[in-house]
Coordinates of C-alpha atoms and ligand atoms in Angstrom, one line a residue:
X1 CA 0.0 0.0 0.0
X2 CA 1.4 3.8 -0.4
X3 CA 2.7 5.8 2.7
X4 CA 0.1 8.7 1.6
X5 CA -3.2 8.8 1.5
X6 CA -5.2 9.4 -1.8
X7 CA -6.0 13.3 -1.0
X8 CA -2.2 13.6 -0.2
X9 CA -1.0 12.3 -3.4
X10 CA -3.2 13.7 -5.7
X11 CA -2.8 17.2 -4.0
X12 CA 1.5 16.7 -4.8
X13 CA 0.3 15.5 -8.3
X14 CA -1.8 18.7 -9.2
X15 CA 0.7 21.2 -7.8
X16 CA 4.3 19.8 -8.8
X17 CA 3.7 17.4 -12.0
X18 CA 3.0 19.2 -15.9
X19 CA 1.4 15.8 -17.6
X20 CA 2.0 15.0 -21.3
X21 CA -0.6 16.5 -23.8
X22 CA -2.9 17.9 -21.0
X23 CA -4.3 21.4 -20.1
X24 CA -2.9 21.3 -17.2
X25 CA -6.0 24.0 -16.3
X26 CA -8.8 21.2 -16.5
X27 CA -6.5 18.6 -15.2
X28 CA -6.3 21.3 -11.8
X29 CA -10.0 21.2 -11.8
X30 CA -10.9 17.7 -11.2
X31 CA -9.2 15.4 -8.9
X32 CA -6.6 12.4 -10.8
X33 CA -7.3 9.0 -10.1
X34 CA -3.9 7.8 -8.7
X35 CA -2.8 4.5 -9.9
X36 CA -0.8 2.5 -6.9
X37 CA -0.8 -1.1 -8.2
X38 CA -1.7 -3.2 -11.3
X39 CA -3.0 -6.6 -11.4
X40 CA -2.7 -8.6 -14.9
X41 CA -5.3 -6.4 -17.2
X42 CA -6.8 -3.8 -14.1
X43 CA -5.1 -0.7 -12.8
X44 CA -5.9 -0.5 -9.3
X45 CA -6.1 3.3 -7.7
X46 CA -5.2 4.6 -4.4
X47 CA -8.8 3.4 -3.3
X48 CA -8.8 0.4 -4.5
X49 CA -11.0 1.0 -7.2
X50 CA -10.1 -1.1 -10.4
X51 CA -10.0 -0.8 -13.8
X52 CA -9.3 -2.5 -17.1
X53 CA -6.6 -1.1 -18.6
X54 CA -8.3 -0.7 -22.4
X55 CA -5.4 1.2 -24.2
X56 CA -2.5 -1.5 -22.5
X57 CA -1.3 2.0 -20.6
X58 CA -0.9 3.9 -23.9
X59 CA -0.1 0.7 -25.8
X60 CA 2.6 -0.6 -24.0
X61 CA 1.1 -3.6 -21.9
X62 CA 1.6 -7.3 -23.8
X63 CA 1.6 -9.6 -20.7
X64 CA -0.3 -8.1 -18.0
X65 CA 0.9 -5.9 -15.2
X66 CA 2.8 -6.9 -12.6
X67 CA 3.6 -10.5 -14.5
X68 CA 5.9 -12.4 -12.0
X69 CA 7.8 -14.1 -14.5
X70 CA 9.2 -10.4 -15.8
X71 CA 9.0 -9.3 -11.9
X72 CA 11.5 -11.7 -11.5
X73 CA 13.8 -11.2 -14.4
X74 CA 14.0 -7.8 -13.0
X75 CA 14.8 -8.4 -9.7
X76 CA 17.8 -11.2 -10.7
X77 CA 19.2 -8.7 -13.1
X78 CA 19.1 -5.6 -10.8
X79 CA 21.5 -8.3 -8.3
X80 CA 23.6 -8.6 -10.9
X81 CA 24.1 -5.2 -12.5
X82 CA 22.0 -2.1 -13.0
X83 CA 23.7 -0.5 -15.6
X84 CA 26.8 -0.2 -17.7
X85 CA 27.6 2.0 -21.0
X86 CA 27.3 0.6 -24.5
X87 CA 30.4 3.5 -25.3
X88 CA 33.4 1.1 -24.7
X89 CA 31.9 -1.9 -23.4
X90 CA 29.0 -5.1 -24.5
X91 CA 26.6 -6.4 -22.1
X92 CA 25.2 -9.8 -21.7
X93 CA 21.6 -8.5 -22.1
X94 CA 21.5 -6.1 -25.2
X95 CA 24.2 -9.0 -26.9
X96 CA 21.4 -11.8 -25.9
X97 CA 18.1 -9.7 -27.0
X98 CA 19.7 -7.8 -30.0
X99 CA 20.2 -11.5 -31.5
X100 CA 16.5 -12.8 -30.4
X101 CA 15.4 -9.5 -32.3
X102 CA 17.6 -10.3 -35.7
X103 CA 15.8 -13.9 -35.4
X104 CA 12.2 -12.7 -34.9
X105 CA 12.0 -9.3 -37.0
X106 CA 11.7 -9.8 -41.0
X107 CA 14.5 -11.5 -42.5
X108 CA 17.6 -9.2 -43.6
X109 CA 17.5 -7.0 -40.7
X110 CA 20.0 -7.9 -38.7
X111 CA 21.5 -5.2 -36.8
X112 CA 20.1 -3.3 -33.7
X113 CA 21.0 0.3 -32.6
X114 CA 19.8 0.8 -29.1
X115 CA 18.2 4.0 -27.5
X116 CA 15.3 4.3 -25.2
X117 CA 12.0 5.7 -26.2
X118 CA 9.9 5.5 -30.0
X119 CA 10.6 9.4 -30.8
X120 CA 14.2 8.1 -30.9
X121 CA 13.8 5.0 -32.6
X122 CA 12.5 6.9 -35.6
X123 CA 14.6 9.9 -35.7
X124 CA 17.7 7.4 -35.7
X125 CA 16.4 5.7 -38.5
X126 CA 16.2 9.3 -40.1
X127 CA 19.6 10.1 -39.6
X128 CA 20.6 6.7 -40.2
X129 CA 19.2 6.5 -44.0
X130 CA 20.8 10.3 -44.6
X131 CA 24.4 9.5 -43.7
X132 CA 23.6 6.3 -45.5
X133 CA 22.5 8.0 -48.9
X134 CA 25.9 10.7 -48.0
X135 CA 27.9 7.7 -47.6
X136 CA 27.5 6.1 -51.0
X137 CA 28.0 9.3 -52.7
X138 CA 24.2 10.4 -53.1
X139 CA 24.9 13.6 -52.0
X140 CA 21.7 15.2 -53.2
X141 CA 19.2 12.4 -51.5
X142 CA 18.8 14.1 -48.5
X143 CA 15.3 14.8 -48.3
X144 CA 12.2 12.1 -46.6
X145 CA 8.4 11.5 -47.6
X146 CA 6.4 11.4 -45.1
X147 CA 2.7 10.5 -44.9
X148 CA -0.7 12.9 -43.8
X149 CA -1.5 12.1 -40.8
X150 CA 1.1 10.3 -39.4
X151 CA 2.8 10.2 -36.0
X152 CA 6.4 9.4 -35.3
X153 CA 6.9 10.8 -31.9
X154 CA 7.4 14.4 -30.7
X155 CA 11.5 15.4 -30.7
X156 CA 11.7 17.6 -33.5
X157 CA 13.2 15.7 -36.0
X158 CA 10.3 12.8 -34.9
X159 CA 7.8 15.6 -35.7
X160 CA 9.2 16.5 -39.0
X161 CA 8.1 13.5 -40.4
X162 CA 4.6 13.7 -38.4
X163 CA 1.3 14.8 -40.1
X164 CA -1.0 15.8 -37.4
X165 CA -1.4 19.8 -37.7
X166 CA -3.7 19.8 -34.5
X167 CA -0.6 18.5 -32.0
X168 CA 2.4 20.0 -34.1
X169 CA 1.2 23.0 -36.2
X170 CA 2.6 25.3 -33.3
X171 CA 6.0 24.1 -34.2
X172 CA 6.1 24.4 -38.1
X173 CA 8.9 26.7 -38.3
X174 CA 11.2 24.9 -36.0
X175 CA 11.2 21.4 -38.3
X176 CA 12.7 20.2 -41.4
X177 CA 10.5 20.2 -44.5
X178 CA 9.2 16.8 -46.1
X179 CA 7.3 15.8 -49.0
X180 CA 4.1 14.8 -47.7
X181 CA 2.5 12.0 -49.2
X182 CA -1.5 11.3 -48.8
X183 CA -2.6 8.3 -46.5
X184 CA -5.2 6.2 -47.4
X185 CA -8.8 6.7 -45.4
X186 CA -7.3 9.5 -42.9
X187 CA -10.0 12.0 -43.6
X188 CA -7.6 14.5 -43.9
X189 CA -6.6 15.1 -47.2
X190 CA -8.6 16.8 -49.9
X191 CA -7.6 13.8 -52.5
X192 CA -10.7 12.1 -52.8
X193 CA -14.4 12.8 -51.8
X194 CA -14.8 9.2 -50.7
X195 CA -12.9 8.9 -48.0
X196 CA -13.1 5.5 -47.3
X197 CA -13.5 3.8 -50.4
X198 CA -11.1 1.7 -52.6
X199 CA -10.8 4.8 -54.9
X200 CA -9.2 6.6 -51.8
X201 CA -6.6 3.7 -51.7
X202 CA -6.0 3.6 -55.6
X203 CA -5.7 7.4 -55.6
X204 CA -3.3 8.0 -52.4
X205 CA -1.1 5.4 -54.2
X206 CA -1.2 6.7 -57.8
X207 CA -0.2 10.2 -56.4
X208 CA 2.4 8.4 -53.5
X209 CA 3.7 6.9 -57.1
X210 CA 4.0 10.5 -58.9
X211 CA 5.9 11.8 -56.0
X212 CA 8.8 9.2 -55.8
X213 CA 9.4 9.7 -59.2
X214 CA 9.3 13.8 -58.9
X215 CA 11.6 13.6 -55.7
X216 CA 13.6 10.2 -56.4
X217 CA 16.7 12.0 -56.8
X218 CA 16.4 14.0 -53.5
X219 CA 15.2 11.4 -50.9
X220 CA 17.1 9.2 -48.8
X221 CA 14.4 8.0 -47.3
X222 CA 10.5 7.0 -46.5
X223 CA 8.8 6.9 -42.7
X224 CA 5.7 4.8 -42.4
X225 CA 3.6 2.9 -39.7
X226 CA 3.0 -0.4 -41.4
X227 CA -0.6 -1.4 -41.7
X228 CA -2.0 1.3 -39.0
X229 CA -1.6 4.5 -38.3
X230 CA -1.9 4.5 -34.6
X231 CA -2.0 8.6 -33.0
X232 CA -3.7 9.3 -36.5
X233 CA -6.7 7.8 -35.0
X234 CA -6.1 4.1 -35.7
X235 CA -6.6 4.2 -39.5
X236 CA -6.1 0.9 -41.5
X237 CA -4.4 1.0 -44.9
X238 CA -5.5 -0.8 -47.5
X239 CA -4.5 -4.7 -48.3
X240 CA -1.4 -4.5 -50.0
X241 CA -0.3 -1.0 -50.1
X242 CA 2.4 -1.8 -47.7
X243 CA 3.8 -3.9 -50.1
X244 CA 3.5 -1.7 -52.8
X245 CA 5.4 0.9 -51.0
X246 CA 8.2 -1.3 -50.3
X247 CA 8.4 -1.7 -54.0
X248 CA 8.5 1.8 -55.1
X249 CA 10.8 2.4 -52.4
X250 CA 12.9 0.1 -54.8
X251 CA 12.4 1.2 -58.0
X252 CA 13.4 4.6 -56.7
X253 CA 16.5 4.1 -54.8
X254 CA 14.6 5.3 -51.5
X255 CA 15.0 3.8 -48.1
X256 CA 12.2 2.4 -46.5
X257 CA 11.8 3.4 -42.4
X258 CA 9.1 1.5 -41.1
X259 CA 8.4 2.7 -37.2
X260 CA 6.8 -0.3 -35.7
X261 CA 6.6 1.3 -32.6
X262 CA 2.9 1.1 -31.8
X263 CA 2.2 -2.4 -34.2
X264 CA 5.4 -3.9 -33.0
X265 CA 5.1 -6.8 -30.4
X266 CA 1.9 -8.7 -31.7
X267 CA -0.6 -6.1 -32.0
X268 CA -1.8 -6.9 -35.4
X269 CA -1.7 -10.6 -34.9
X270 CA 2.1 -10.8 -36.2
X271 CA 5.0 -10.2 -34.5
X272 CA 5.5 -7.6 -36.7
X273 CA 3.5 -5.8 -39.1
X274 CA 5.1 -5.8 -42.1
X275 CA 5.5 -9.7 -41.9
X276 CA 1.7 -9.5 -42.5
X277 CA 2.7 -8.0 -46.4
X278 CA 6.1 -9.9 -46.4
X279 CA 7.7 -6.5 -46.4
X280 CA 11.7 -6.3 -44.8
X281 CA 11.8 -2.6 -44.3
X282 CA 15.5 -0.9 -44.5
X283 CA 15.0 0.2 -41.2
X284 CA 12.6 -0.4 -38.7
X285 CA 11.7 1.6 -35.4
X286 CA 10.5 -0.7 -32.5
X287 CA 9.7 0.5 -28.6
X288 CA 6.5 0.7 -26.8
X289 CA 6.0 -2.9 -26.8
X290 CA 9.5 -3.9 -26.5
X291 CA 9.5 -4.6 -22.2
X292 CA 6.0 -5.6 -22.5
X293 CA 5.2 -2.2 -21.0
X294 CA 8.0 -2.4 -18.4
X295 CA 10.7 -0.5 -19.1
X296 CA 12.1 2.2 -21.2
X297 CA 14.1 0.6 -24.6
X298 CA 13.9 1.4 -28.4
X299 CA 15.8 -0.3 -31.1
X300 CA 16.8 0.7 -34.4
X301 CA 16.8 -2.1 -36.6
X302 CA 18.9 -2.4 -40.2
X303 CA 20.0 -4.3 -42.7
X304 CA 23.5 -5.6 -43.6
X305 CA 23.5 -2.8 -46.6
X306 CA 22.5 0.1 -44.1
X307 CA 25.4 -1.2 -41.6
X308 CA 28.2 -1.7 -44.3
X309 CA 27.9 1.9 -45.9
X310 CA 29.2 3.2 -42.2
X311 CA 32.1 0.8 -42.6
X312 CA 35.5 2.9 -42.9
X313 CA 38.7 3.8 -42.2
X314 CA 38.0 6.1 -38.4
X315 CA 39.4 9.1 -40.6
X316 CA 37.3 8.6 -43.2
X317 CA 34.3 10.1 -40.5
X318 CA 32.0 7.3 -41.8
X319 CA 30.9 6.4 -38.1
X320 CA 27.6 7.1 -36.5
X321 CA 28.1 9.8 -34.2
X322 CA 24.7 9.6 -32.3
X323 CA 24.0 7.6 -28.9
X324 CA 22.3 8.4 -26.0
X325 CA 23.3 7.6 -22.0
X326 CA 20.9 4.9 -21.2
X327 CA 21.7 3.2 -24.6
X328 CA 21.3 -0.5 -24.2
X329 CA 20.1 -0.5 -20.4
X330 CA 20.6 -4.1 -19.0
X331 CA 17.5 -4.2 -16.5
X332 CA 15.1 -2.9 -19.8
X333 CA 17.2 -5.7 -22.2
X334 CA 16.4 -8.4 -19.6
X335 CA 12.8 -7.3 -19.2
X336 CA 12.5 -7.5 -23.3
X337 CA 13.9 -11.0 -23.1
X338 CA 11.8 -12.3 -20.3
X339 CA 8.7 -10.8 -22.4
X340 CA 10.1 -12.3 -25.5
X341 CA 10.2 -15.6 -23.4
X342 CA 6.6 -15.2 -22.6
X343 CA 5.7 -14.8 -26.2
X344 CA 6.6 -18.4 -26.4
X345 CA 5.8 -20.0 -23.2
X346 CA 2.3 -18.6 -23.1
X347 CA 2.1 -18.9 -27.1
X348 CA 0.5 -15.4 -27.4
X349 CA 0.1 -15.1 -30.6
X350 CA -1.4 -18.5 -31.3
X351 CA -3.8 -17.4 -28.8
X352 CA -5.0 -14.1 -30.5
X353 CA -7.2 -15.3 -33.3
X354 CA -10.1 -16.2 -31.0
X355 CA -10.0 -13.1 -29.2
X356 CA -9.1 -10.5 -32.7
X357 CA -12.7 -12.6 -34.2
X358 CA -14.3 -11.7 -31.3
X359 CA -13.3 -7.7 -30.8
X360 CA -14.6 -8.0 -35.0
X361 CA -18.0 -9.0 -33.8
X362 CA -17.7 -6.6 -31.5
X363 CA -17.0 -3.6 -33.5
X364 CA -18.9 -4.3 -36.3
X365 CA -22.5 -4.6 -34.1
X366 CA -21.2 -1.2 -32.8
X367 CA -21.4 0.4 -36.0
X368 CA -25.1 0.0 -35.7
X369 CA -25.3 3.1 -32.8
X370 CA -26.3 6.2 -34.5
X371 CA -23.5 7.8 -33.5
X372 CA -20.9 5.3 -34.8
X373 CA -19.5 6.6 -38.4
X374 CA -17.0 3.9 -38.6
X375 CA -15.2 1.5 -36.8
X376 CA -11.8 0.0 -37.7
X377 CA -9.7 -3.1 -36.6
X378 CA -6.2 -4.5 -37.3
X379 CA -6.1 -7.1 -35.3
X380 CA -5.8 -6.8 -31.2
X381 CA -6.5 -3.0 -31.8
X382 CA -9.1 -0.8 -32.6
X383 CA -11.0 2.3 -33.6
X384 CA -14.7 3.9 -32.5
X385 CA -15.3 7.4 -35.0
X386 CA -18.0 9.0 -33.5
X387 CA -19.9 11.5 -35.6
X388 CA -22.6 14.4 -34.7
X389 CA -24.5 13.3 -37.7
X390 CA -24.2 9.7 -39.4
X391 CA -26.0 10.5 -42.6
X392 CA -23.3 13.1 -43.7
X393 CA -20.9 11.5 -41.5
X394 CA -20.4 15.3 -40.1
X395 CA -17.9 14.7 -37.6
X396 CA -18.6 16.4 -33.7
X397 CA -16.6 19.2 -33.3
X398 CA -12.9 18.4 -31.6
X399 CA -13.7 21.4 -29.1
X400 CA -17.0 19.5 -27.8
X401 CA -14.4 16.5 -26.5
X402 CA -17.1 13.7 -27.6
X403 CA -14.3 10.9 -27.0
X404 CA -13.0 12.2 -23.7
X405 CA -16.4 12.3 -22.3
X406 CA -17.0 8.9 -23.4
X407 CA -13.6 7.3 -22.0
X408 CA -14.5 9.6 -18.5
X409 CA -17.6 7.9 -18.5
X410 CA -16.2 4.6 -19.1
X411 CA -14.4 5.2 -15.7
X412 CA -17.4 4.6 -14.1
X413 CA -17.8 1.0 -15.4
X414 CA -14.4 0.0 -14.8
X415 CA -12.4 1.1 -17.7
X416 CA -9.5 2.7 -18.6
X417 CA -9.6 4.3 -22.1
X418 CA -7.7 7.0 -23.9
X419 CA -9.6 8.5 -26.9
X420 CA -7.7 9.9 -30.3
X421 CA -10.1 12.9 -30.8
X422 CA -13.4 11.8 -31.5
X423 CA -11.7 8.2 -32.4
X424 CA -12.5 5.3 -29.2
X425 CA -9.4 3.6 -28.7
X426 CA -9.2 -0.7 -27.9
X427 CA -5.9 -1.7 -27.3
X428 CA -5.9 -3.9 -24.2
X429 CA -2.9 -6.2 -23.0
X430 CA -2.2 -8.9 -25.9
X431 CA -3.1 -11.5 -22.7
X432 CA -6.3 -10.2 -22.1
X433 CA -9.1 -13.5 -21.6
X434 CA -12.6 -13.2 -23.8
X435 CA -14.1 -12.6 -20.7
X436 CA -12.2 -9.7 -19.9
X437 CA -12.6 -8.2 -23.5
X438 CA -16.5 -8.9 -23.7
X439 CA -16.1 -6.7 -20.2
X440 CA -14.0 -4.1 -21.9
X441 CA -16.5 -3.9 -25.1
X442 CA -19.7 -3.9 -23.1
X443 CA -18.5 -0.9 -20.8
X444 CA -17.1 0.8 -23.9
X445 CA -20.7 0.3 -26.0
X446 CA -22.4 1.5 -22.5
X447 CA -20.3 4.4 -22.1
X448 CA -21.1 5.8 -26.1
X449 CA -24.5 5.3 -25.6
X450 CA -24.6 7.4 -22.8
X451 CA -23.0 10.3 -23.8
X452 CA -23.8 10.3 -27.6
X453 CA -27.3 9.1 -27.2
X454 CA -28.3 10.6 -23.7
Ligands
LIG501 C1 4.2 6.3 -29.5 C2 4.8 6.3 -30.9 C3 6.0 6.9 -31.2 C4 6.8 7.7 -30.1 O1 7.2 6.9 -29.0 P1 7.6 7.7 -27.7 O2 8.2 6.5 -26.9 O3 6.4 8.2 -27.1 O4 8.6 8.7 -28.0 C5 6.5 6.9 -32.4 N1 5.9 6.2 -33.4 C6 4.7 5.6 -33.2 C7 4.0 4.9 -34.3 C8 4.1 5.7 -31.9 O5 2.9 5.1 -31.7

């Protein structure tokens, strides 16, 4: 139990901690729940009150909290050693787990750069693939295509290659320019009226196709989420497009950065996304996931090509001068391997099928509430739009918070949820039992009906 009591705590909360993507002026208004423990899928508050942790603590979770087999791995390593540098020395963890990586993630990557959050992950990848392109003497590819509506993170460079005007806009001037490529189905770009149709799809890739060409000879590289992209409002690309991306990446000489960040670790009922398309990306971005929601760790993925074009003689400057201090943190590589470990003992992904039918069912009767535009799936995760009007599909305005009030309600039936604008949010723990899920979706269709349908 905590030393404080809950009035104690949440008073230090509202006076000394600035949260992440909050006004901090409502937060002040309304006393936090306080989260002391956690219990496979439940969060359990100060209280005692519990509840289902819907969005896998901002799609982190894989095995539970609190999972004693990881518990334990913890505890051993932290007797053995808590940290040492990867500048000058190797340890046993980050050797072990960057090998289990190179044997699980899509053949031909085979090299992992370490660093400790997703916004990291990606913009190593970025300055990975331009001192790549500078390497081999393609001086002028230095630019990257980026997609509408995607999200890599929020360091600067991470945000450069971001498409979401509502969180970023503020910082325009400070990042480096892109050539921003439509995404299919994100309602947000002015390509096609039909947002969500297959002409959508064939159009964001026809004009996706016109700018490689244009730009071939300027772009080292290209950043996408495979299959979903996740802070976009869990939007689901077309069958197929992945795929084709990785070929015109190709044809043009471009490398491909996939940040499997958020889809990494199982979510879409692969290991890894881009397995689903048989896609090897050039580089690949992987975090969240990666402790099972333990721990702080990225890794950098890339492939023998990527690796040898740093390859020099020390005066030749062909080295990789980035790192960062916690690089390669022995407790977090031990708690990726004991997770890893789980993956097999518990064989989690054999056991999502069941459970990704199930959310389907799910979802799709939702779609029936008259406030329900459209719901999406990819696997273990999932999306709720709710509109104002579903005739015209007029979306509610972001200002009226539609989602937030429906994930605050959902507090009061035992959930935790997170909402993406107007966008409802299902990404429990990967372990999660049916009964837990039918739990999670009942409270969720309980909690829209309420607020959208009062
Ligand atoms: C969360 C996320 C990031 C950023 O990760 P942080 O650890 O928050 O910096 C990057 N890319 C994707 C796809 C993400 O979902």
């Amino acid at each position: 139990m905590p030393d404080l009591d809950t009035k104690t705590l949440q008073e230090y909360d509202r006076k000394y901690v600035w949260h992440p993507f909050t006004q901090m002026r409502d937060w002040e208004a309304e006393p936090p729940v306080v989260i002391t423990r956690g219990e496979g899928c439940y969060l359990v508050d100060s209280d005692g009150n519990r509840y289902l942790d819907g969005v896998a603590s901002i799609w982190t979770n894989v095995h539970g909290h609190c999972r004693r087999e990881i518990n334990d791995a913890i505890k051993a390593q932290v007797d053995r050693i808590e940290h040492s540098t990867q500048l000058g020395l190797a340890n046993d963890q980050a050797a072990i787990l960057a090998k289990r990586l190179v044997e699980i993630a899509p053949a031909g990557l085979c090299k992992v750069f370490y660093s400790d959050n997703g916004s990291t992950a990606v913009e190593i990848g970025i300055k990975m693939a331009f001192q790549y392109q500078q390497h081999r003497g393609a001086t002028r590819k230095t630019k990257f295509i980026s997609f509408v509506n995607a999200y890599h993170g929020d360091t600067i460079g991470a945000v450069s290659v971001g498409g979401i005007d509502l969180f970023h806009g503020v910082f325009r001037p400070l990042l480096f320019p892109t050539i921003l490529a439509p995404s299919p189905y994100c309602y947000r770009c002015e390509l096609c009226p039909e947002q969500d149709s297959d002409m959508c799809g064939r159009l964001c890739l026809a004009e996706l196709e016109r700018l490689m060409a244009a730009h071939a000879d300027e772009t080292a590289g290209l950043v996408i989420e495979p299959l979903v992209q996740g802070a976009g409002g869990m939007i689901v690309h077309p069958p197929g497009f992945l795929k084709r991306v990785r070929e015109l990446c190709d044809r043009h000489d471009i490398l491909m950065i996939a940040d499997e960040v958020a889809v990494g670790f199982g979510r879409t009922g692969t290991m890894f996304a881009c397995q689903q398309e048989g896609v090897t990306p050039d580089i690949m971005a992987l975090s969240k996931g990666i402790t099972a929601g333990y721990l702080p760790l990225a890794a950098t993925m890339a492939t023998q090509k990527v690796y040898d074009a740093f390859l020099g003689d020390y005066r030749e400057l062909k080295t990789f001068f980035h790192g960062h201090t916690f690089t390669g943190n022995p407790i977090a590589c031990a708690t990726a391997l004991a997770s890893l470990d789980l993956f097999e003992t518990d064989r989690l992904l054999d056991s999502l099928p069941p459970k990704i039918d199930y959310l389907r069912a799910r979802l799709t009767a939702l779609e029936e509430l008259s406030h329900v535009g459209n719901v999406r799936q990819c696997g273990m995760l999932g999306g709720i739009e709710l509109v104002r009007n579903k005739a015209d599909k007029k979306p509610y305005p972001w200002e009226e918070r539609v989602g937030m009030r429906v994930c605050q309600e959902a507090k009061k039936h035992g959930l935790f949820l997170r909402p993406l604008g107007n966008t409802i949010v299902v990404f429990p723990p990967l372990v999660i039992t049916l009964d837990e899920l039918k739990f999670l979706m009942d409270g969720i269709e309980t909690s829209i009906r309420a607020v959208t349908d009062p």
